[in-house]
mmCIF file of C-alpha atoms in Angstrom:
data_model
loop_
_atom_site.group_PDB
_atom_site.id
_atom_site.type_symbol
_atom_site.label_atom_id
_atom_site.label_comp_id
_atom_site.label_asym_id
_atom_site.label_seq_id
_atom_site.Cartn_x
_atom_site.Cartn_y
_atom_site.Cartn_z
ATOM 1 C CA MET A 233 0.059 0.007 0.005
ATOM 2 C CA ASN A 234 1.475 3.306 -1.180
ATOM 3 C CA ILE A 235 0.174 6.307 0.721
ATOM 4 C CA THR A 236 1.156 9.568 0.350
ATOM 5 C CA TYR A 237 0.910 12.477 3.060
ATOM 6 C CA ARG A 238 0.348 16.018 1.793
ATOM 7 C CA LEU A 239 0.428 19.269 3.617
ATOM 8 C CA ASP A 240 -0.308 21.653 0.687
ATOM 9 C CA VAL A 241 -3.690 20.226 -0.619
ATOM 10 C CA ILE A 242 -7.183 21.424 0.352
ATOM 11 C CA PRO A 243 -9.536 18.606 -0.938
ATOM 12 C CA GLU A 244 -12.642 19.348 -2.670
ATOM 13 C CA PRO A 245 -15.590 19.357 -0.091
ATOM 14 C CA GLU A 246 -17.538 16.660 -1.904
ATOM 15 C CA THR A 247 -14.363 14.254 -1.612
ATOM 16 C CA VAL A 248 -14.063 14.876 2.244
ATOM 17 C CA ILE A 249 -17.812 14.461 2.711
ATOM 18 C CA GLU A 250 -17.462 11.129 1.086
ATOM 19 C CA LEU A 251 -14.469 10.371 3.429
ATOM 20 C CA PHE A 252 -16.407 11.221 6.446
ATOM 21 C CA THR A 253 -19.302 9.400 5.363
ATOM 22 C CA ASN A 254 -17.081 6.109 4.697
ATOM 23 C CA ALA A 255 -15.421 6.681 7.960
ATOM 24 C CA ASN A 256 -18.641 6.897 9.933
ATOM 25 C CA LEU A 257 -17.713 10.316 11.199
ATOM 26 C CA LYS A 258 -20.787 12.340 11.804
ATOM 27 C CA ARG A 259 -19.821 15.841 9.978
ATOM 28 C CA PRO A 260 -21.652 18.078 8.092
ATOM 29 C CA THR A 261 -23.023 17.266 4.657
ATOM 30 C CA GLU A 262 -23.264 20.743 3.246
ATOM 31 C CA PRO A 263 -20.401 21.386 0.850
ATOM 32 C CA GLU A 264 -20.279 25.204 1.568
ATOM 33 C CA ARG A 265 -19.997 24.109 5.414
ATOM 34 C CA ILE A 266 -16.941 21.818 4.787
ATOM 35 C CA ALA A 267 -15.398 24.333 2.560
ATOM 36 C CA LEU A 268 -15.267 26.612 5.197
ATOM 37 C CA MET A 269 -13.932 23.992 7.800
ATOM 38 C CA LEU A 270 -11.120 23.383 5.413
ATOM 39 C CA LYS A 271 -10.190 26.906 4.656
ATOM 40 C CA ASN A 272 -10.111 27.955 8.297
ATOM 41 C CA ALA A 273 -8.095 25.171 9.579
ATOM 42 C CA ASP A 274 -4.430 25.793 10.484
ATOM 43 C CA LEU A 275 -3.090 22.496 9.529
ATOM 44 C CA LEU A 276 -4.516 19.843 7.232
ATOM 45 C CA VAL A 277 -2.890 16.628 6.515
ATOM 46 C CA THR A 278 -4.530 14.715 3.943
ATOM 47 C CA ALA A 279 -3.458 10.983 2.917
ATOM 48 C CA TRP A 280 -3.741 9.845 -0.772
ATOM 49 C CA GLN A 281 -3.674 6.587 -2.368
ATOM 50 C CA LYS A 282 -2.918 7.494 -5.907
ATOM 51 C CA ASP A 283 -5.374 10.154 -6.556
ATOM 52 C CA LYS A 284 -7.812 8.988 -4.122
ATOM 53 C CA LEU A 285 -8.285 10.983 -0.731
ATOM 54 C CA VAL A 286 -8.140 8.092 2.048
ATOM 55 C CA GLY A 287 -7.514 10.187 5.235
ATOM 56 C CA ILE A 288 -7.624 13.707 6.631
ATOM 57 C CA SER A 289 -6.451 15.331 9.827
ATOM 58 C CA ARG A 290 -7.770 18.771 10.595
ATOM 59 C CA THR A 291 -6.292 21.047 13.263
ATOM 60 C CA ILE A 292 -7.075 24.419 14.665
ATOM 61 C CA THR A 293 -4.337 25.951 16.670
ATOM 62 C CA ASP A 294 -2.156 28.936 18.234
ATOM 63 C CA TRP A 295 1.258 27.056 17.412
ATOM 64 C CA VAL A 296 2.695 27.771 20.763
ATOM 65 C CA TRP A 297 0.277 26.481 23.472
ATOM 66 C CA CYS A 298 -2.346 24.193 22.380
ATOM 67 C CA ALA A 299 -3.824 22.708 19.097
ATOM 68 C CA TYR A 300 -7.358 20.952 18.765
ATOM 69 C CA LEU A 301 -7.378 17.844 16.450
ATOM 70 C CA ALA A 302 -10.795 18.355 15.124
ATOM 71 C CA ASP A 303 -11.033 15.810 12.623
ATOM 72 C CA LEU A 304 -9.199 12.588 11.944
ATOM 73 C CA ALA A 305 -10.745 10.234 9.292
ATOM 74 C CA VAL A 306 -9.490 7.217 7.403
ATOM 75 C CA PHE A 307 -11.504 5.204 4.785
ATOM 76 C CA THR A 308 -13.055 2.096 6.858
ATOM 77 C CA ASP A 309 -10.933 -0.404 4.655
ATOM 78 C CA LEU A 310 -7.822 1.081 5.464
ATOM 79 C CA LYS A 311 -8.426 1.575 9.096
ATOM 80 C CA SER A 312 -5.631 -0.261 11.347
ATOM 81 C CA SER A 313 -3.042 0.426 8.386
ATOM 82 C CA GLY A 314 -1.337 3.319 10.228
ATOM 83 C CA ILE A 315 -2.766 6.040 8.234
ATOM 84 C CA GLY A 316 -4.274 7.807 11.198
ATOM 85 C CA LYS A 317 -1.331 7.367 13.254
ATOM 86 C CA GLU A 318 1.037 8.579 10.689
ATOM 87 C CA MET A 319 -1.271 11.665 10.290
ATOM 88 C CA ILE A 320 -1.052 12.428 14.005
ATOM 89 C CA ALA A 321 2.663 12.127 13.971
ATOM 90 C CA ILE A 322 2.856 14.478 11.118
ATOM 91 C CA THR A 323 0.665 16.930 13.065
ATOM 92 C CA ARG A 324 2.718 16.680 16.099
ATOM 93 C CA GLU A 325 5.800 17.166 14.224
ATOM 94 C CA LYS A 326 4.581 20.551 12.565
ATOM 95 C CA LEU A 327 3.093 21.796 15.935
ATOM 96 C CA GLY A 328 6.312 21.274 17.731
ATOM 97 C CA PRO A 329 7.135 20.412 21.285
ATOM 98 C CA GLN A 330 5.648 23.601 22.861
ATOM 99 C CA CYS A 331 2.087 22.525 21.743
ATOM 100 C CA MET A 332 -0.444 20.357 23.475
ATOM 101 C CA LEU A 333 -2.611 18.254 21.132
ATOM 102 C CA ILE A 334 -6.473 17.789 22.337
ATOM 103 C CA LEU A 335 -9.437 16.435 20.950
ATOM 104 C CA LEU A 336 -12.835 15.478 21.681
ATOM 105 C CA SER A 337 -13.304 11.723 20.548
ATOM 106 C CA VAL A 338 -16.282 10.000 19.061
ATOM 107 C CA PRO A 339 -17.249 6.923 21.431
ATOM 108 C CA THR A 340 -16.221 4.645 18.983
ATOM 109 C CA ALA A 341 -12.685 5.660 18.932
ATOM 110 C CA PHE A 342 -12.224 6.005 22.657
ATOM 111 C CA ASP A 343 -9.948 2.867 22.778
ATOM 112 C CA TYR A 344 -8.075 4.084 19.715
ATOM 113 C CA TYR A 345 -6.721 7.380 20.999
ATOM 114 C CA PRO A 346 -4.722 5.998 24.014
ATOM 115 C CA LYS A 347 -2.796 3.570 21.564
ATOM 116 C CA VAL A 348 -1.559 6.420 19.627
ATOM 117 C CA GLY A 349 -0.182 8.431 22.669
ATOM 118 C CA PHE A 350 -2.996 10.449 23.937
ATOM 119 C CA ASN A 351 -4.016 10.820 27.736
ATOM 120 C CA LYS A 352 -7.713 10.288 28.746
ATOM 121 C CA GLU A 353 -8.656 13.570 30.461
ATOM 122 C CA ASP A 354 -11.471 14.074 32.972
ATOM 123 C CA ARG A 355 -11.454 17.853 33.009
ATOM 124 C CA ALA A 356 -12.815 18.997 29.621
ATOM 125 C CA PHE A 357 -16.052 20.890 29.299
ATOM 126 C CA SER A 358 -18.229 21.727 26.182
ATOM 127 C CA ILE A 359 -20.999 23.660 24.971
ATOM 128 C CA GLU A 360 -22.647 22.051 22.098
ATOM 129 C CA ARG A 361 -23.377 23.550 19.048
ATOM 130 C CA THR A 362 -27.072 24.486 18.104
ATOM 131 C CA LYS A 363 -26.821 24.004 14.452
#
């Protein structure tokens, strides 16, 4: 399996929606909203198998204190192939040692994140979106 990781590509919103849907990641399905999510990200890591988008990592950060890993998605048939782990490693490398990486996990990924270096936290709070 030959996977190429890119930092210089903003995929088409429809391609990202297809990836999110395949990965069972509940995200908006309006292309305009996805386009803004991608445009406003500080760091996008994409994984490609030839010309097919097979993974994406989207991060929002100040680059010196904290970064929020907003999305991590890999095509279902490629999970357990190390793509997600590699995108996290690239993200951490680009953020540097000063920056903490945090995320909110979907329930189905609770067991995954400790395996790739995340600590489980019991001190997070959130206010849910209304739309």
